Amino acid sequence: MRRYGIMALSLFLTGCPGFGDKTIDDLNTVGMVTYHGQIKAILDARCATCHAATPIAGATNSLHDYESAAAEAERIHARAVIEMTMPPGAALNAEDRALIDAWYKSGAPEGSPADDAGAALDAGDMDGGPSDDGGEPDGGGASPTWDDDISPIMAASCAFPGCHADESASASLDLSTYAGYQAGGTNGDLSGGGDPDESLFMDHLLGRSGKLLMPIGGAQLPDEQIGLISTWLLAGSPEN
């Protein structure tokens, strides 16, 4: 029945900007949207990497269970639905935004933990997961790339002469190109093997493990940018 509820919900998402030509009250008539029924799977797939039980990559709060998600429901709604700035670099698709909107506006109900497994399957179908017919994902959860997402951050904060660009690059680390990132610098590889917790890049961006905070002399990069870089590292640091 849950899958049919989601299919019915999608029929509303066809008209005006936002969620179609129906109001959120109309969306709520499809059936109760709950944390365990739909929202947990979305948060686990798209947010919990950084917003884990112990947050990483500049995240300031955990979203790993109902209590933590419910406490942050207003912020989740604002960032993921209204501003569409989270997850950084790859906003949720319309269906997932509508589900979070309905959940928040109905008081962030918990639902039953028994619903978790089926909800995870539904979220995978909606947000770029494998389709029932074995086809390719729909691209809704595309990973950030160097060309589209990371290079502009580097150009604005790191990759200029005297810092990390050209032949004068500090620590022989040139972040003006993808090849320079891959080559690393005098301190070695930046990627941490795809694990942000082990990444020298993240060590410097967060000023952790005794490493000098980068950019030198400036404020730490915004949480959105650090989260984007963390997500990119987890995806294997794709170029394009």
CSV table of C-alpha atoms in Angstrom, one decimal:
chain,number,residue,atom,x,y,z
A,1,MET,CA,0.0,0.0,0.0
A,2,ARG,CA,2.9,2.4,0.7
A,3,ARG,CA,4.1,2.1,-2.9
A,4,TYR,CA,0.6,3.0,-4.2
A,5,GLY,CA,0.5,5.9,-1.9
A,6,ILE,CA,3.8,7.2,-3.3
A,7,MET,CA,2.5,6.7,-6.8
A,8,ALA,CA,-0.6,8.6,-6.0
A,9,LEU,CA,1.5,11.4,-4.5
A,10,SER,CA,3.5,11.7,-7.7
A,11,LEU,CA,0.3,12.4,-9.7
A,12,PHE,CA,0.0,15.7,-7.9
A,13,LEU,CA,3.4,16.9,-8.9
A,14,THR,CA,2.6,18.2,-12.3
A,15,GLY,CA,1.5,21.8,-12.5
A,16,CYS,CA,2.7,25.0,-10.9
A,17,PRO,CA,6.2,25.8,-9.4
A,18,GLY,CA,7.0,23.7,-6.3
A,19,PHE,CA,4.9,20.5,-6.1
A,20,GLY,CA,2.3,21.0,-8.8
A,21,ASP,CA,-1.2,22.5,-8.9
A,22,LYS,CA,-2.3,21.0,-5.5
A,23,THR,CA,-1.8,22.5,-2.0
A,24,ILE,CA,0.1,20.7,0.7
A,25,ASP,CA,-3.3,19.9,2.3
A,26,ASP,CA,-4.1,17.9,-0.9
A,27,LEU,CA,-0.8,16.1,-0.6
A,28,ASN,CA,-1.5,15.1,3.0
A,29,THR,CA,-4.8,13.4,1.9
A,30,VAL,CA,-2.7,10.8,0.1
A,31,GLY,CA,-1.9,9.2,3.5
A,32,MET,CA,0.2,10.0,6.5
A,33,VAL,CA,3.9,10.6,5.8
A,34,THR,CA,6.0,9.4,8.7
A,35,TYR,CA,9.7,9.2,9.6
A,36,HIS,CA,9.8,5.4,9.4
A,37,GLY,CA,7.5,5.2,6.5
A,38,GLN,CA,9.3,7.6,4.1
A,39,ILE,CA,11.6,10.2,5.6
A,40,LYS,CA,14.2,7.9,7.2
A,41,ALA,CA,15.1,6.4,3.9
A,42,ILE,CA,15.6,9.8,2.3
A,43,LEU,CA,17.8,11.1,5.2
A,44,ASP,CA,19.8,7.9,5.3
A,45,ALA,CA,20.4,8.0,1.5
A,46,ARG,CA,21.1,11.7,1.1
A,47,CYS,CA,22.1,13.3,4.5
A,48,ALA,CA,23.4,10.8,7.0
A,49,THR,CA,26.9,10.6,5.6
A,50,CYS,CA,27.7,13.9,7.1
A,51,HIS,CA,24.8,14.1,9.6
A,52,ALA,CA,25.8,10.8,11.3
A,53,ALA,CA,25.6,9.9,14.9
A,54,THR,CA,28.9,11.8,15.2
A,55,PRO,CA,28.6,14.5,12.5
A,56,ILE,CA,31.5,15.0,10.1
A,57,ALA,CA,32.5,17.4,7.3
A,58,GLY,CA,31.3,20.5,9.1
A,59,ALA,CA,27.8,19.2,9.8
A,60,THR,CA,26.6,20.6,13.2
A,61,ASN,CA,23.9,18.1,14.0
A,62,SER,CA,23.0,14.5,13.7
A,63,LEU,CA,20.0,13.1,11.6
A,64,HIS,CA,20.7,9.4,12.4
A,65,ASP,CA,17.5,8.6,14.3
A,66,TYR,CA,13.9,9.8,14.8
A,67,GLU,CA,14.7,12.0,17.8
A,68,SER,CA,17.5,13.9,16.1
A,69,ALA,CA,15.5,14.3,12.9
A,70,ALA,CA,12.3,15.4,14.6
A,71,ALA,CA,14.3,18.0,16.6
A,72,GLU,CA,15.7,19.4,13.3
A,73,ALA,CA,12.5,19.1,11.3
A,74,GLU,CA,12.0,22.8,10.8
A,75,ARG,CA,15.6,23.2,9.6
A,76,ILE,CA,15.4,20.1,7.3
A,77,HIS,CA,12.3,21.6,5.8
A,78,ALA,CA,13.8,25.0,5.3
A,79,ARG,CA,17.1,23.8,3.8
A,80,ALA,CA,15.9,20.8,1.7
A,81,VAL,CA,12.4,22.0,0.6
A,82,ILE,CA,12.3,25.8,0.6
A,83,GLU,CA,16.0,26.8,-0.1
A,84,MET,CA,16.9,23.5,-1.8
A,85,THR,CA,20.5,24.0,-0.5
A,86,MET,CA,20.8,20.6,1.1
A,87,PRO,CA,22.1,18.1,0.2
A,88,PRO,CA,24.8,20.5,-1.2
A,89,GLY,CA,25.3,20.3,-4.9
A,90,ALA,CA,22.4,17.9,-5.6
A,91,ALA,CA,19.0,19.0,-4.3
A,92,LEU,CA,16.4,16.4,-3.6
A,93,ASN,CA,13.9,15.6,-6.4
A,94,ALA,CA,10.4,16.9,-6.3
A,95,GLU,CA,8.9,13.7,-4.8
A,96,ASP,CA,11.3,13.6,-1.9
A,97,ARG,CA,10.8,17.4,-1.2
A,98,ALA,CA,7.0,16.9,-1.2
A,99,LEU,CA,7.3,14.0,1.3
A,100,ILE,CA,9.5,16.1,3.6
A,101,ASP,CA,7.1,19.0,3.2
A,102,ALA,CA,4.1,16.8,4.1
A,103,TRP,CA,5.9,15.2,7.0
A,104,TYR,CA,7.0,18.6,8.5
A,105,LYS,CA,3.6,20.2,8.1
A,106,SER,CA,1.8,17.3,9.7
A,107,GLY,CA,4.0,17.6,12.9
A,108,ALA,CA,6.9,15.2,11.9
A,109,PRO,CA,5.2,12.0,13.0
A,110,GLU,CA,7.4,9.0,13.8
A,111,GLY,CA,5.4,6.0,12.4
A,112,SER,CA,6.4,2.4,12.9
A,113,PRO,CA,10.0,1.1,12.7
A,114,ALA,CA,8.5,-1.9,10.9
A,115,ASP,CA,8.0,0.4,7.9
A,116,ASP,CA,11.8,1.0,7.4
A,117,ALA,CA,12.6,-1.7,4.9
A,118,GLY,CA,9.8,-0.9,2.5
A,119,ALA,CA,10.4,2.8,2.7
A,120,ALA,CA,14.1,2.4,1.8
A,121,LEU,CA,13.0,0.6,-1.4
A,122,ASP,CA,10.6,3.4,-2.3
A,123,ALA,CA,13.2,6.1,-1.7
A,124,GLY,CA,15.6,4.2,-3.9
A,125,ASP,CA,13.1,4.1,-6.7
A,126,MET,CA,12.3,7.8,-6.4
A,127,ASP,CA,15.8,9.2,-5.9
A,128,GLY,CA,18.0,7.7,-8.5
A,129,GLY,CA,18.1,4.1,-7.3
A,130,PRO,CA,17.6,1.1,-9.6
A,131,SER,CA,14.2,0.9,-11.3
A,132,ASP,CA,11.9,-2.2,-11.0
A,133,ASP,CA,12.6,-3.2,-14.5
A,134,GLY,CA,16.4,-3.2,-14.0
A,135,GLY,CA,16.9,0.0,-15.9
A,136,GLU,CA,19.4,2.8,-15.1
A,137,PRO,CA,18.9,5.2,-12.3
A,138,ASP,CA,17.1,8.4,-13.2
A,139,GLY,CA,20.0,10.7,-12.2
A,140,GLY,CA,18.1,12.4,-9.3
A,141,GLY,CA,21.0,11.6,-6.9
A,142,ALA,CA,23.9,12.6,-9.2
A,143,SER,CA,27.2,12.9,-7.4
A,144,PRO,CA,29.1,16.2,-7.4
A,145,THR,CA,32.0,16.4,-9.8
A,146,TRP,CA,35.3,18.4,-9.9
A,147,ASP,CA,34.3,20.3,-13.1
A,148,ASP,CA,30.8,21.3,-11.9
A,149,ASP,CA,31.1,21.6,-8.1
A,150,ILE,CA,34.6,21.4,-6.6
A,151,SER,CA,36.7,23.5,-9.1
A,152,PRO,CA,34.6,26.6,-8.5
A,153,ILE,CA,35.2,26.3,-4.7
A,154,MET,CA,38.9,25.9,-5.3
A,155,ALA,CA,39.1,28.8,-7.7
A,156,ALA,CA,37.4,31.1,-5.2
A,157,SER,CA,39.3,30.0,-2.1
A,158,CYS,CA,42.4,28.1,-2.8
A,159,ALA,CA,43.7,28.0,-6.4
A,160,PHE,CA,45.5,31.2,-7.1
A,161,PRO,CA,49.2,32.1,-7.3
A,162,GLY,CA,51.0,32.1,-4.0
A,163,CYS,CA,48.6,29.5,-2.6
A,164,HIS,CA,47.7,26.4,-4.6
A,165,ALA,CA,48.1,27.2,-8.2
A,166,ASP,CA,50.7,27.2,-11.0
A,167,GLU,CA,54.4,26.6,-10.4
A,168,SER,CA,54.4,28.6,-7.2
A,169,ALA,CA,51.9,26.3,-5.6
A,170,SER,CA,52.3,25.9,-1.8
A,171,ALA,CA,53.5,22.4,-0.8
A,172,SER,CA,53.7,21.7,-4.5
A,173,LEU,CA,49.9,21.2,-4.5
A,174,ASP,CA,48.1,22.7,-7.5
A,175,LEU,CA,44.4,22.8,-7.1
A,176,SER,CA,43.7,24.8,-10.2
A,177,THR,CA,43.3,21.5,-12.2
A,178,TYR,CA,41.9,18.1,-11.5
A,179,ALA,CA,45.3,16.6,-12.5
A,180,GLY,CA,46.9,18.7,-9.8
A,181,TYR,CA,44.4,17.5,-7.2
A,182,GLN,CA,45.1,13.9,-8.2
A,183,ALA,CA,48.8,14.4,-8.0
A,184,GLY,CA,48.7,15.7,-4.5
A,185,GLY,CA,51.5,17.7,-3.0
A,186,THR,CA,54.5,17.2,-0.8
A,187,ASN,CA,52.3,15.7,1.9
A,188,GLY,CA,50.8,13.1,-0.4
A,189,ASP,CA,47.4,12.0,-1.5
A,190,LEU,CA,44.4,14.2,-0.6
A,191,SER,CA,41.5,11.7,-1.1
A,192,GLY,CA,41.9,9.4,1.9
A,193,GLY,CA,41.0,6.5,-0.4
A,194,GLY,CA,37.5,7.9,-0.7
A,195,ASP,CA,37.0,8.2,3.1
A,196,PRO,CA,36.5,11.9,4.3
A,197,ASP,CA,37.5,10.8,7.8
A,198,GLU,CA,41.0,9.8,6.4
A,199,SER,CA,41.3,12.6,3.9
A,200,LEU,CA,44.2,15.1,4.2
A,201,PHE,CA,42.0,17.5,2.2
A,202,MET,CA,39.3,17.4,4.9
A,203,ASP,CA,41.9,17.6,7.7
A,204,HIS,CA,43.0,21.0,6.4
A,205,LEU,CA,39.5,22.2,5.5
A,206,LEU,CA,38.3,21.4,9.1
A,207,GLY,CA,41.6,22.2,10.9
A,208,ARG,CA,41.5,18.7,12.5
A,209,SER,CA,44.3,16.3,13.5
A,210,GLY,CA,46.5,19.3,14.3
A,211,LYS,CA,46.5,20.4,10.6
A,212,LEU,CA,46.6,24.1,9.7
A,213,LEU,CA,43.1,25.3,8.8
A,214,MET,CA,42.8,26.2,5.1
A,215,PRO,CA,42.3,28.7,3.6
A,216,ILE,CA,45.1,30.3,5.6
A,217,GLY,CA,44.0,33.5,7.3
A,218,GLY,CA,40.4,33.1,6.3
A,219,ALA,CA,37.3,31.6,7.8
A,220,GLN,CA,36.5,28.0,7.4
A,221,LEU,CA,34.6,27.2,4.2
A,222,PRO,CA,30.8,27.2,4.6
A,223,ASP,CA,29.2,24.0,5.8
A,224,GLU,CA,27.5,23.6,2.5
A,225,GLN,CA,30.8,23.6,0.6
A,226,ILE,CA,32.6,21.3,3.1
A,227,GLY,CA,29.6,18.9,2.9
A,228,LEU,CA,29.8,19.0,-0.9
A,229,ILE,CA,33.5,18.2,-0.9
A,230,SER,CA,32.9,15.3,1.6
A,231,THR,CA,30.2,13.9,-0.6
A,232,TRP,CA,32.5,14.2,-3.6
A,233,LEU,CA,35.3,12.3,-1.8
A,234,LEU,CA,32.9,9.5,-0.9
A,235,ALA,CA,31.9,9.2,-4.5
A,236,GLY,CA,35.5,8.7,-5.5
A,237,SER,CA,36.4,12.3,-6.5
A,238,PRO,CA,34.9,12.1,-10.0
A,239,GLU,CA,36.2,14.7,-12.5
A,240,ASN,CA,33.0,15.1,-14.6
